[in-house]
CSV table of C-alpha atoms in Angstrom, one decimal:
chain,number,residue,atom,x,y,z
A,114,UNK,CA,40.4,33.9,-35.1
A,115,UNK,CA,37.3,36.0,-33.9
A,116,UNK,CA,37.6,39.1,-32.0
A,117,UNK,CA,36.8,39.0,-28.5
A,118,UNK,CA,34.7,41.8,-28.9
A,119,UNK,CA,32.6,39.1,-31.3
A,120,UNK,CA,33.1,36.1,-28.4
A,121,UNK,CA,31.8,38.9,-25.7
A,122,UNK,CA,28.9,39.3,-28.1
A,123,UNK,CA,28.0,35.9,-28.6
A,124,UNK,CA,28.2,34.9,-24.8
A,125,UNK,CA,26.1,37.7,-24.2
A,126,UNK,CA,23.6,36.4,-26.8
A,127,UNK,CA,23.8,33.5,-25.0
A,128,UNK,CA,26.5,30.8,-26.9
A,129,UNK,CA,27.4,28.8,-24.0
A,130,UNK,CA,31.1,26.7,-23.8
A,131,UNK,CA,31.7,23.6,-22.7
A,132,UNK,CA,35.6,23.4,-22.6
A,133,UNK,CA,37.6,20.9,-24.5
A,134,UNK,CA,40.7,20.2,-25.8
A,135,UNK,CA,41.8,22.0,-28.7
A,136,UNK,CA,39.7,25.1,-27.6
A,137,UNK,CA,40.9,29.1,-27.1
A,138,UNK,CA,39.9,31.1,-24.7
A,139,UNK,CA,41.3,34.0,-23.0
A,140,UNK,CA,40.9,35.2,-19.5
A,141,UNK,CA,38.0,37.9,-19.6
A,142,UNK,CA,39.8,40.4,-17.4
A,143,UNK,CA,41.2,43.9,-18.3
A,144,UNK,CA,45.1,43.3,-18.5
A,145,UNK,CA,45.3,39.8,-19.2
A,146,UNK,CA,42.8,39.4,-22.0
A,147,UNK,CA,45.6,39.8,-24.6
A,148,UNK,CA,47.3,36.4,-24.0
A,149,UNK,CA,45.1,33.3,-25.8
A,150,UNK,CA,45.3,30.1,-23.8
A,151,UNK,CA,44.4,26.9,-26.0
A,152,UNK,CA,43.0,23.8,-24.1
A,153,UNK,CA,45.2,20.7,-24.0
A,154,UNK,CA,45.7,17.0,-22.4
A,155,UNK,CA,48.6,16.5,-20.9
A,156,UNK,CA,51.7,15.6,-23.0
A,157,UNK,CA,53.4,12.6,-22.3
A,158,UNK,CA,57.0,13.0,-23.4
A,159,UNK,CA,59.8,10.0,-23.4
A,160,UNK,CA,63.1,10.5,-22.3
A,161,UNK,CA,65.0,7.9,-23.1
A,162,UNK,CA,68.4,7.7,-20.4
A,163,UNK,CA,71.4,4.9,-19.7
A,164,UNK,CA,69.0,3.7,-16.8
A,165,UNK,CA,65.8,3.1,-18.3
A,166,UNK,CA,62.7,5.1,-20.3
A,167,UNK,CA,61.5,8.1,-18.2
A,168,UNK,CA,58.2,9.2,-19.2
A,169,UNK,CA,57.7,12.6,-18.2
A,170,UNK,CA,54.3,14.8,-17.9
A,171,UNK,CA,54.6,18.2,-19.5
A,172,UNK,CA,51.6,20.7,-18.8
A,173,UNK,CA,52.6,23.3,-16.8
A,174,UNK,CA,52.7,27.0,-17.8
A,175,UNK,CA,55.0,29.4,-18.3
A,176,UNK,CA,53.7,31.4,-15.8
A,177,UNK,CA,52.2,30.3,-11.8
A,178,UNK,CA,48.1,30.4,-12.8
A,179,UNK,CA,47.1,27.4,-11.0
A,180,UNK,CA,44.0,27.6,-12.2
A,181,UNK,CA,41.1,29.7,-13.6
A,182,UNK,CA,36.8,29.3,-13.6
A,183,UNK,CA,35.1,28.8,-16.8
A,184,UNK,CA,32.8,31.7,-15.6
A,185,UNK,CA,36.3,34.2,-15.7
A,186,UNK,CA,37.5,32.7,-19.6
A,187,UNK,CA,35.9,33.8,-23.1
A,188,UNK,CA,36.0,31.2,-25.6
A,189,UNK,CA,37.1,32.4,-29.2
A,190,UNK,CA,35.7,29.7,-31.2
A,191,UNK,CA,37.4,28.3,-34.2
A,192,UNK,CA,36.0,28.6,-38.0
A,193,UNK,CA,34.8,24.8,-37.9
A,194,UNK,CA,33.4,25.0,-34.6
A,195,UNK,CA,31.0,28.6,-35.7
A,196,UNK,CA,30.1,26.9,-38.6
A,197,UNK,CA,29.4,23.8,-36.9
A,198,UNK,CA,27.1,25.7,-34.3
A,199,UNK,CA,25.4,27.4,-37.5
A,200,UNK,CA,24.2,24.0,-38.3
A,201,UNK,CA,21.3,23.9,-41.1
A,202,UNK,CA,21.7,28.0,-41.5
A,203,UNK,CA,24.6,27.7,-42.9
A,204,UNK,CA,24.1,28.3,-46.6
A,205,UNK,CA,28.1,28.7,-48.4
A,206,UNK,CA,31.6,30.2,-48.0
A,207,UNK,CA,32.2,32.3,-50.7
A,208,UNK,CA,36.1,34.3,-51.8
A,209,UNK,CA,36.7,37.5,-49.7
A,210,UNK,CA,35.0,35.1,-46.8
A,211,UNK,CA,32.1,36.0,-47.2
A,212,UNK,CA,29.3,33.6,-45.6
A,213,UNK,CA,26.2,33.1,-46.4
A,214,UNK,CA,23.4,31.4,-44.3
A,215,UNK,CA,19.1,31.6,-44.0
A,216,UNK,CA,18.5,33.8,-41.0
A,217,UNK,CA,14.7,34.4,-39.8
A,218,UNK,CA,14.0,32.4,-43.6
A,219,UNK,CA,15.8,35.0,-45.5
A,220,UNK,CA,19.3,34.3,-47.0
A,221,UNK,CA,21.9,37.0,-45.7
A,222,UNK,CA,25.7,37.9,-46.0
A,223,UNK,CA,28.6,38.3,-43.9
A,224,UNK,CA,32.3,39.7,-44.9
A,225,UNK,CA,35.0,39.9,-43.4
A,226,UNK,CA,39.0,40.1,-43.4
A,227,UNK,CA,38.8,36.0,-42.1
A,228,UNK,CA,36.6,33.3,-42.4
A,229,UNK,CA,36.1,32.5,-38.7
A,230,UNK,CA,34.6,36.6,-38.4
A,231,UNK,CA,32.6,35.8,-40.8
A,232,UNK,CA,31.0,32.8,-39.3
A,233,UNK,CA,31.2,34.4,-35.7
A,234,UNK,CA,28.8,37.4,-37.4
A,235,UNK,CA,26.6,34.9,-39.4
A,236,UNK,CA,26.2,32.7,-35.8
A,237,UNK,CA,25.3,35.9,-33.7
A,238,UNK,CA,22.7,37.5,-36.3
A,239,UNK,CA,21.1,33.3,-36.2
A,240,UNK,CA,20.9,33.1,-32.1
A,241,UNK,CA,19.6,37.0,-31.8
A,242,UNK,CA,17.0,36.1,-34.4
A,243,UNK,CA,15.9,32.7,-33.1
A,244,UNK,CA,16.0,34.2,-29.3
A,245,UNK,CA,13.6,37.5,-30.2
């Protein structure tokens, strides 16, 4: 998963999110930008009693947040979704997660510790050079 230091970066350079299910985000506020939230349908659980089939609607949290803007959240994009949004750049994958992928029509590496860094790197260094 990318830092969100990296997602911070990347919103900044102007990646914008359209939430759906399956994605992370947290809330971008100091004290409770620890905690990563996934987005979800609501799961649909039967309960199967002496009187009948209940089907019951799980989604609540743990916690009481009713609700919280799009504007206040920082997505942390998954490995397939950076490399999707690298698109044609996107050159290869290599051990050590190291990506590589043509930036400004010169090909150029990124390392790091996890893949999904990697590609969060290689997708900022492709929108700053296509935006200057």
């Amino acid at each position: 998963m990318i830092t969100t230091a990296l997602a911070r970066s990347l919103r900044d350079a102007g990646l914008r999110w359209h939430p759906a299910t399956g994605d992370r985000f947290v809330i971008d506020k100091p004290g409770v930008d620890d905690d990563v939230y996934t987005v979800s349908e609501m799961t649909v659980e039967r309960h199967d009693y002496p009187s009948g089939t209940v089907l019951g609607f799980n989604g609540t949290t743990e916690w009481a947040l009713d609700s919280v803007s799009a504007s206040e959240s920082l997505w942390l994009p998954r490995e397939d979704q950076l490399r999707e949004l690298l698109g044609p750049a996107f050159e290869s994958l290599s051990a050590g997660f190291t990506v590589v992928a043509t930036i400004d029509g010169h090909s150029r590496s990124f390392t790091s510790e996890d893949a999904a860094d990697a590609y969060g790197q290689a997708l900022l260094a492709y929108i700053t050079a296509a935006l200057a």
